[in-house]
PDB file of C-alpha atoms and ligand atoms in Angstrom:
ATOM      1  CA  MET A   1      97.886 146.495  80.593  1.00  0.00           C
ATOM      2  CA  ALA A   2     100.703 148.973  79.904  1.00  0.00           C
ATOM      3  CA  ALA A   3      98.940 151.696  81.867  1.00  0.00           C
ATOM      4  CA  VAL A   4      99.024 149.497  84.993  1.00  0.00           C
ATOM      5  CA  ARG A   5     102.574 148.203  84.552  1.00  0.00           C
ATOM      6  CA  LEU A   6     104.432 151.347  83.483  1.00  0.00           C
ATOM      7  CA  PRO A   7     104.413 153.138  86.863  1.00  0.00           C
ATOM      8  CA  ARG A   8     106.859 150.469  88.111  1.00  0.00           C
ATOM      9  CA  PHE A   9     108.849 150.027  84.892  1.00  0.00           C
ATOM     10  CA  TRP A  10     112.189 150.132  86.797  1.00  0.00           C
ATOM     11  CA  GLU A  11     111.337 146.706  88.251  1.00  0.00           C
ATOM     12  CA  TRP A  12     111.091 144.982  84.866  1.00  0.00           C
ATOM     13  CA  GLY A  13     114.819 144.529  84.226  1.00  0.00           C
ATOM     14  CA  ARG A  14     114.681 146.414  80.942  1.00  0.00           C
ATOM     15  CA  LYS A  15     117.672 148.181  79.407  1.00  0.00           C
ATOM     16  CA  ILE A  16     118.656 151.810  79.906  1.00  0.00           C
ATOM     17  CA  VAL A  17     119.981 153.492  76.743  1.00  0.00           C
ATOM     18  CA  CYS A  18     121.869 156.732  77.415  1.00  0.00           C
ATOM     19  CA  VAL A  19     122.614 159.559  74.998  1.00  0.00           C
ATOM     20  CA  GLY A  20     125.732 161.654  75.615  1.00  0.00           C
ATOM     21  CA  ARG A  21     126.932 165.087  74.463  1.00  0.00           C
ATOM     22  CA  ASN A  22     123.383 166.077  73.427  1.00  0.00           C
ATOM     23  CA  TYR A  23     123.599 169.690  74.661  1.00  0.00           C
ATOM     24  CA  VAL A  24     126.080 172.162  73.146  1.00  0.00           C
ATOM     25  CA  ASP A  25     126.893 173.842  76.479  1.00  0.00           C
ATOM     26  CA  HIS A  26     127.667 170.494  78.186  1.00  0.00           C
ATOM     27  CA  ALA A  27     129.831 169.246  75.308  1.00  0.00           C
ATOM     28  CA  LYS A  28     131.749 172.530  75.510  1.00  0.00           C
ATOM     29  CA  GLU A  29     132.249 172.450  79.300  1.00  0.00           C
ATOM     30  CA  LEU A  30     133.976 169.046  78.941  1.00  0.00           C
ATOM     31  CA  ASN A  31     135.949 170.200  75.877  1.00  0.00           C
ATOM     32  CA  ASN A  32     134.249 167.641  73.637  1.00  0.00           C
ATOM     33  CA  PRO A  33     133.580 168.172  69.924  1.00  0.00           C
ATOM     34  CA  LEU A  34     129.898 168.475  68.951  1.00  0.00           C
ATOM     35  CA  PRO A  35     128.677 165.066  67.778  1.00  0.00           C
ATOM     36  CA  SER A  36     127.534 164.519  64.194  1.00  0.00           C
ATOM     37  CA  GLU A  37     125.558 161.459  65.372  1.00  0.00           C
ATOM     38  CA  PRO A  38     124.152 160.636  68.842  1.00  0.00           C
ATOM     39  CA  VAL A  39     126.705 159.201  71.298  1.00  0.00           C
ATOM     40  CA  LEU A  40     125.231 156.086  72.971  1.00  0.00           C
ATOM     41  CA  PHE A  41     126.074 153.924  75.976  1.00  0.00           C
ATOM     42  CA  LEU A  42     124.117 151.535  78.217  1.00  0.00           C
ATOM     43  CA  LYS A  43     123.373 151.107  81.909  1.00  0.00           C
ATOM     44  CA  PRO A  44     122.186 147.750  83.334  1.00  0.00           C
ATOM     45  CA  PRO A  45     118.879 147.447  85.261  1.00  0.00           C
ATOM     46  CA  SER A  46     120.954 147.255  88.509  1.00  0.00           C
ATOM     47  CA  SER A  47     121.694 150.955  87.951  1.00  0.00           C
ATOM     48  CA  TYR A  48     118.165 151.928  88.987  1.00  0.00           C
ATOM     49  CA  LEU A  49     117.957 153.676  92.355  1.00  0.00           C
ATOM     50  CA  ARG A  50     114.777 154.940  93.988  1.00  0.00           C
ATOM     51  CA  GLU A  51     114.371 157.748  96.524  1.00  0.00           C
ATOM     52  CA  GLY A  52     115.108 156.643 100.075  1.00  0.00           C
ATOM     53  CA  HIS A  53     118.340 154.905  99.059  1.00  0.00           C
ATOM     54  CA  PRO A  54     121.635 156.838  98.994  1.00  0.00           C
ATOM     55  CA  ILE A  55     123.750 157.298  95.870  1.00  0.00           C
ATOM     56  CA  GLU A  56     127.042 155.489  96.503  1.00  0.00           C
ATOM     57  CA  ILE A  57     130.382 156.863  95.280  1.00  0.00           C
ATOM     58  CA  PRO A  58     132.115 153.812  93.712  1.00  0.00           C
ATOM     59  CA  TRP A  59     135.227 152.663  95.604  1.00  0.00           C
ATOM     60  CA  TYR A  60     137.460 153.456  92.602  1.00  0.00           C
ATOM     61  CA  SER A  61     136.277 157.049  92.068  1.00  0.00           C
ATOM     62  CA  HIS A  62     137.156 160.360  93.706  1.00  0.00           C
ATOM     63  CA  ASN A  63     135.223 162.531  91.255  1.00  0.00           C
ATOM     64  CA  LEU A  64     131.578 161.423  90.990  1.00  0.00           C
ATOM     65  CA  HIS A  65     129.485 163.877  88.931  1.00  0.00           C
ATOM     66  CA  HIS A  66     125.742 164.506  88.821  1.00  0.00           C
ATOM     67  CA  GLU A  67     124.049 164.717  85.384  1.00  0.00           C
ATOM     68  CA  VAL A  68     120.333 165.511  85.480  1.00  0.00           C
ATOM     69  CA  GLU A  69     118.406 164.265  82.431  1.00  0.00           C
ATOM     70  CA  LEU A  70     114.936 163.777  80.963  1.00  0.00           C
ATOM     71  CA  GLY A  71     114.123 160.055  80.692  1.00  0.00           C
ATOM     72  CA  LEU A  72     111.787 158.628  78.031  1.00  0.00           C
ATOM     73  CA  VAL A  73     109.872 155.497  79.035  1.00  0.00           C
ATOM     74  CA  LEU A  74     108.868 153.273  76.114  1.00  0.00           C
ATOM     75  CA  GLY A  75     105.172 152.403  76.148  1.00  0.00           C
ATOM     76  CA  LYS A  76     105.577 149.902  73.326  1.00  0.00           C
ATOM     77  CA  GLY A  77     108.514 148.322  71.569  1.00  0.00           C
ATOM     78  CA  GLY A  78     109.732 148.610  68.016  1.00  0.00           C
ATOM     79  CA  ARG A  79     112.595 148.320  65.564  1.00  0.00           C
ATOM     80  CA  CYS A  80     113.485 150.909  62.906  1.00  0.00           C
ATOM     81  CA  ILE A  81     110.844 153.304  64.254  1.00  0.00           C
ATOM     82  CA  PRO A  82     110.218 156.167  61.788  1.00  0.00           C
ATOM     83  CA  THR A  83     110.903 159.631  63.237  1.00  0.00           C
ATOM     84  CA  ALA A  84     107.353 160.692  62.324  1.00  0.00           C
ATOM     85  CA  ASP A  85     105.876 157.887  64.486  1.00  0.00           C
ATOM     86  CA  ALA A  86     108.409 158.035  67.334  1.00  0.00           C
ATOM     87  CA  MET A  87     106.325 159.994  69.856  1.00  0.00           C
ATOM     88  CA  ASP A  88     103.636 157.275  69.712  1.00  0.00           C
ATOM     89  CA  PHE A  89     106.138 154.846  71.257  1.00  0.00           C
ATOM     90  CA  ILE A  90     106.600 156.949  74.411  1.00  0.00           C
ATOM     91  CA  GLY A  91     104.460 155.802  77.344  1.00  0.00           C
ATOM     92  CA  GLY A  92     105.696 158.464  79.741  1.00  0.00           C
ATOM     93  CA  TYR A  93     108.673 160.255  81.205  1.00  0.00           C
ATOM     94  CA  ALA A  94     110.905 160.162  84.279  1.00  0.00           C
ATOM     95  CA  LEU A  95     113.358 162.475  85.971  1.00  0.00           C
ATOM     96  CA  CYS A  96     116.751 160.727  85.943  1.00  0.00           C
ATOM     97  CA  LEU A  97     120.338 161.195  87.026  1.00  0.00           C
ATOM     98  CA  ASP A  98     123.189 159.775  84.985  1.00  0.00           C
ATOM     99  CA  MET A  99     125.738 159.518  87.812  1.00  0.00           C
ATOM    100  CA  THR A 100     129.198 159.494  86.262  1.00  0.00           C
ATOM    101  CA  ALA A 101     132.589 158.665  87.771  1.00  0.00           C
ATOM    102  CA  ARG A 102     134.327 161.409  85.781  1.00  0.00           C
ATOM    103  CA  ASP A 103     137.878 160.463  86.780  1.00  0.00           C
ATOM    104  CA  THR A 104     137.229 156.860  85.688  1.00  0.00           C
ATOM    105  CA  GLN A 105     135.632 158.066  82.456  1.00  0.00           C
ATOM    106  CA  ASP A 106     138.699 160.210  81.715  1.00  0.00           C
ATOM    107  CA  THR A 107     140.955 157.175  82.248  1.00  0.00           C
ATOM    108  CA  CYS A 108     138.715 155.030  80.015  1.00  0.00           C
ATOM    109  CA  LYS A 109     138.829 157.703  77.292  1.00  0.00           C
ATOM    110  CA  GLN A 110     142.637 157.946  77.490  1.00  0.00           C
ATOM    111  CA  LYS A 111     142.963 154.163  77.233  1.00  0.00           C
ATOM    112  CA  GLY A 112     140.321 153.814  74.502  1.00  0.00           C
ATOM    113  CA  LEU A 113     138.189 151.640  76.809  1.00  0.00           C
ATOM    114  CA  PRO A 114     134.365 151.601  77.128  1.00  0.00           C
ATOM    115  CA  TRP A 115     132.719 153.767  79.814  1.00  0.00           C
ATOM    116  CA  THR A 116     131.172 150.860  81.765  1.00  0.00           C
ATOM    117  CA  LEU A 117     133.008 151.474  85.064  1.00  0.00           C
ATOM    118  CA  ALA A 118     132.244 155.210  84.859  1.00  0.00           C
ATOM    119  CA  LYS A 119     128.548 154.952  84.032  1.00  0.00           C
ATOM    120  CA  ALA A 120     127.109 151.516  84.840  1.00  0.00           C
ATOM    121  CA  PHE A 121     127.861 150.894  88.523  1.00  0.00           C
ATOM    122  CA  ASP A 122     125.106 149.978  91.014  1.00  0.00           C
ATOM    123  CA  GLY A 123     122.749 152.890  91.644  1.00  0.00           C
ATOM    124  CA  SER A 124     124.168 155.015  88.814  1.00  0.00           C
ATOM    125  CA  CYS A 125     120.634 155.812  87.571  1.00  0.00           C
ATOM    126  CA  PRO A 126     118.617 157.446  90.362  1.00  0.00           C
ATOM    127  CA  ILE A 127     115.071 157.864  89.079  1.00  0.00           C
ATOM    128  CA  GLY A 128     111.889 159.703  90.076  1.00  0.00           C
ATOM    129  CA  ASP A 129     108.300 158.617  89.733  1.00  0.00           C
ATOM    130  CA  PHE A 130     106.817 157.594  86.386  1.00  0.00           C
ATOM    131  CA  ILE A 131     105.166 160.598  84.696  1.00  0.00           C
ATOM    132  CA  PRO A 132     102.272 159.706  82.358  1.00  0.00           C
ATOM    133  CA  LYS A 133     102.757 161.087  78.865  1.00  0.00           C
ATOM    134  CA  GLN A 134      99.732 163.434  79.069  1.00  0.00           C
ATOM    135  CA  LYS A 135     101.347 165.361  81.953  1.00  0.00           C
ATOM    136  CA  ILE A 136     104.136 166.623  79.660  1.00  0.00           C
ATOM    137  CA  PRO A 137     102.507 167.926  76.454  1.00  0.00           C
ATOM    138  CA  GLU A 138     105.722 169.685  75.359  1.00  0.00           C
ATOM    139  CA  PRO A 139     108.653 167.389  76.264  1.00  0.00           C
ATOM    140  CA  GLN A 140     110.940 169.353  73.958  1.00  0.00           C
ATOM    141  CA  ASN A 141     110.396 172.514  76.026  1.00  0.00           C
ATOM    142  CA  LEU A 142     110.978 171.486  79.608  1.00  0.00           C
ATOM    143  CA  ARG A 143     113.187 172.873  82.357  1.00  0.00           C
ATOM    144  CA  VAL A 144     115.666 170.344  83.779  1.00  0.00           C
ATOM    145  CA  TRP A 145     117.420 171.412  86.972  1.00  0.00           C
ATOM    146  CA  LEU A 146     119.521 170.164  89.871  1.00  0.00           C
ATOM    147  CA  LYS A 147     120.629 171.641  93.219  1.00  0.00           C
ATOM    148  CA  VAL A 148     123.425 170.441  95.498  1.00  0.00           C
ATOM    149  CA  ASN A 149     122.939 171.392  99.164  1.00  0.00           C
ATOM    150  CA  GLY A 150     120.405 174.019  98.004  1.00  0.00           C
ATOM    151  CA  ALA A 151     122.699 175.642  95.404  1.00  0.00           C
ATOM    152  CA  LEU A 152     121.515 175.523  91.774  1.00  0.00           C
ATOM    153  CA  ARG A 153     124.140 173.717  89.672  1.00  0.00           C
ATOM    154  CA  GLN A 154     122.270 172.658  86.517  1.00  0.00           C
ATOM    155  CA  ASP A 155     119.467 174.650  84.897  1.00  0.00           C
ATOM    156  CA  GLY A 156     118.801 173.657  81.302  1.00  0.00           C
ATOM    157  CA  ASN A 157     115.931 173.237  78.889  1.00  0.00           C
ATOM    158  CA  THR A 158     115.192 170.273  76.639  1.00  0.00           C
ATOM    159  CA  SER A 159     114.698 172.736  73.759  1.00  0.00           C
ATOM    160  CA  ASP A 160     118.512 172.930  73.633  1.00  0.00           C
ATOM    161  CA  MET A 161     119.024 169.261  72.719  1.00  0.00           C
ATOM    162  CA  ILE A 162     121.190 168.757  69.633  1.00  0.00           C
ATOM    163  CA  PHE A 163     119.243 165.625  68.589  1.00  0.00           C
ATOM    164  CA  SER A 164     115.481 165.833  69.184  1.00  0.00           C
ATOM    165  CA  ILE A 165     113.468 163.207  71.057  1.00  0.00           C
ATOM    166  CA  PRO A 166     111.906 161.676  67.890  1.00  0.00           C
ATOM    167  CA  SER A 167     115.257 161.580  66.092  1.00  0.00           C
ATOM    168  CA  LEU A 168     116.861 159.794  69.072  1.00  0.00           C
ATOM    169  CA  ILE A 169     114.148 157.101  69.099  1.00  0.00           C
ATOM    170  CA  ASN A 170     114.571 156.645  65.346  1.00  0.00           C
ATOM    171  CA  TYR A 171     118.382 156.448  65.610  1.00  0.00           C
ATOM    172  CA  ILE A 172     118.487 154.065  68.597  1.00  0.00           C
ATOM    173  CA  SER A 173     115.792 151.749  67.225  1.00  0.00           C
ATOM    174  CA  ASN A 174     117.791 151.339  64.012  1.00  0.00           C
ATOM    175  CA  ILE A 175     120.640 149.903  66.146  1.00  0.00           C
ATOM    176  CA  MET A 176     118.829 147.915  68.854  1.00  0.00           C
ATOM    177  CA  THR A 177     115.204 146.878  69.245  1.00  0.00           C
ATOM    178  CA  LEU A 178     113.439 149.026  71.824  1.00  0.00           C
ATOM    179  CA  GLU A 179     111.077 147.219  74.190  1.00  0.00           C
ATOM    180  CA  GLU A 180     108.169 148.286  76.355  1.00  0.00           C
ATOM    181  CA  GLY A 181     109.612 149.529  79.665  1.00  0.00           C
ATOM    182  CA  ASP A 182     113.017 150.513  78.233  1.00  0.00           C
ATOM    183  CA  LEU A 183     114.336 153.875  79.417  1.00  0.00           C
ATOM    184  CA  ILE A 184     116.199 156.398  77.246  1.00  0.00           C
ATOM    185  CA  LEU A 185     118.270 159.071  78.990  1.00  0.00           C
ATOM    186  CA  THR A 186     118.450 162.059  76.663  1.00  0.00           C
ATOM    187  CA  GLY A 187     121.669 163.748  77.813  1.00  0.00           C
ATOM    188  CA  THR A 188     122.525 166.417  80.330  1.00  0.00           C
ATOM    189  CA  PRO A 189     122.769 170.217  80.092  1.00  0.00           C
ATOM    190  CA  ALA A 190     125.774 172.170  81.432  1.00  0.00           C
ATOM    191  CA  GLY A 191     126.724 172.531  85.088  1.00  0.00           C
ATOM    192  CA  VAL A 192     127.850 169.000  85.971  1.00  0.00           C
ATOM    193  CA  SER A 193     130.050 168.938  89.078  1.00  0.00           C
ATOM    194  CA  ALA A 194     131.470 166.674  91.768  1.00  0.00           C
ATOM    195  CA  VAL A 195     129.435 165.397  94.704  1.00  0.00           C
ATOM    196  CA  HIS A 196     130.802 164.447  98.122  1.00  0.00           C
ATOM    197  CA  GLU A 197     129.783 162.275 101.065  1.00  0.00           C
ATOM    198  CA  GLY A 198     126.861 163.869 102.908  1.00  0.00           C
ATOM    199  CA  ASP A 199     125.741 166.090 100.006  1.00  0.00           C
ATOM    200  CA  ARG A 200     121.998 166.490  99.395  1.00  0.00           C
ATOM    201  CA  LEU A 201     120.821 166.462  95.768  1.00  0.00           C
ATOM    202  CA  GLU A 202     117.460 167.844  94.670  1.00  0.00           C
ATOM    203  CA  ALA A 203     116.450 167.607  91.004  1.00  0.00           C
ATOM    204  CA  GLY A 204     113.396 168.488  88.972  1.00  0.00           C
ATOM    205  CA  LEU A 205     111.614 168.483  85.631  1.00  0.00           C
ATOM    206  CA  GLY A 206     110.027 171.947  85.710  1.00  0.00           C
ATOM    207  CA  ASN A 207     107.658 171.703  88.669  1.00  0.00           C
ATOM    208  CA  ILE A 208     106.147 168.445  87.403  1.00  0.00           C
ATOM    209  CA  SER A 209     108.493 166.036  89.175  1.00  0.00           C
ATOM    210  CA  THR A 210     111.160 166.440  91.862  1.00  0.00           C
ATOM    211  CA  MET A 211     113.346 163.995  93.766  1.00  0.00           C
ATOM    212  CA  ASN A 212     115.936 164.043  96.567  1.00  0.00           C
ATOM    213  CA  PHE A 213     118.982 161.865  97.184  1.00  0.00           C
ATOM    214  CA  THR A 214     121.925 161.892  99.579  1.00  0.00           C
ATOM    215  CA  ILE A 215     125.480 160.859  98.782  1.00  0.00           C
ATOM    216  CA  THR A 216     127.470 158.200 100.610  1.00  0.00           C
ATOM    217  CA  ARG A 217     130.609 156.166  99.819  1.00  0.00           C
ATOM    218  CA  SER A 218     130.264 152.551  98.725  1.00  0.00           C
ATOM    219  CA  SER A 219     131.518 149.925 101.135  1.00  0.00           C
ATOM    220  CA  ALA A 220     132.125 147.525  98.228  1.00  0.00           C
ATOM    221  CA  LYS A 221     135.757 146.832  97.341  1.00  0.00           C
ATOM    222  CA  PRO A 222     137.391 143.687  95.924  1.00  0.00           C
TER     223      PRO A 222
HETATM  224  O1  LIG B 301     132.723 162.751  76.629  1.00  0.00           O
HETATM  225  C1  LIG B 301     132.789 163.017  77.808  1.00  0.00           C
HETATM  226  O2  LIG B 301     133.804 163.423  78.332  1.00  0.00           O
HETATM  227  C2  LIG B 301     131.611 162.862  78.656  1.00  0.00           C
HETATM  228  C3  LIG B 301     130.447 162.551  78.126  1.00  0.00           C
HETATM  229  C4  LIG B 301     129.300 162.205  78.932  1.00  0.00           C
HETATM  230  O3  LIG B 301     129.396 161.839  80.111  1.00  0.00           O
HETATM  231  C5  LIG B 301     128.051 162.245  78.181  1.00  0.00           C
HETATM  232  C6  LIG B 301     126.790 162.235  78.944  1.00  0.00           C
HETATM  233  O4  LIG B 301     126.463 161.318  79.664  1.00  0.00           O
HETATM  234  C7  LIG B 301     125.867 163.361  78.708  1.00  0.00           C
HETATM  235  O5  LIG B 301     126.184 164.270  77.947  1.00  0.00           O
HETATM  236  O6  LIG B 301     124.788 163.337  79.317  1.00  0.00           O
HETATM  237 MG1  LIG B 302     124.600 161.741  80.700  1.00  0.00          MG
END
């Protein structure tokens, strides 16, 4: 059953759990201290965006950043998953963007508010095709890259994560139950930068999966 359903997991309405500051070079470029525990936040299912639809700059932001990330798709659910068993809970992978309204995030941080406006707006999680687990035998040694208008901006490797994939699944599942079809974004490497109307984004996981998106400005405004 899971093998048939997982390729369209973004239609299930499952949660998206995001890990932040999980690469030393990215934490440093934003002048953040290195975390002693994973930094977590959530995106709603309305964040999913598939190729063919533009990424919208929210009406309240003038500094929308790209963050390319490896996504883990849960093949089965669990609570308090032991680190040693964690890889068995992965059904596959996906190339993801964690689009971030950086100016809004800075304001939220100054005011001590949650990052919801900065991270959880409609279309803030552009996503590529589902990648079956067998296609990525070494998920902890994978190139993650992103180009804007043909220029390489992010070029990292999942081997540089501070918290490994199994340790993230263990940590998260000791806070909230993970369900089949949930997505975990594992953090972004260095090179995040602003995007503008008309920009073309191309991202990839090695040469296993690539995706393209254009940038537009949202027409929504209260
Ligand atoms: O703490 C900040 O200023 C920013 C953190 C992030 O946006 C974290 C991520 O989403 C990430 O590292 O991928
Ligand atoms: Mg991120």
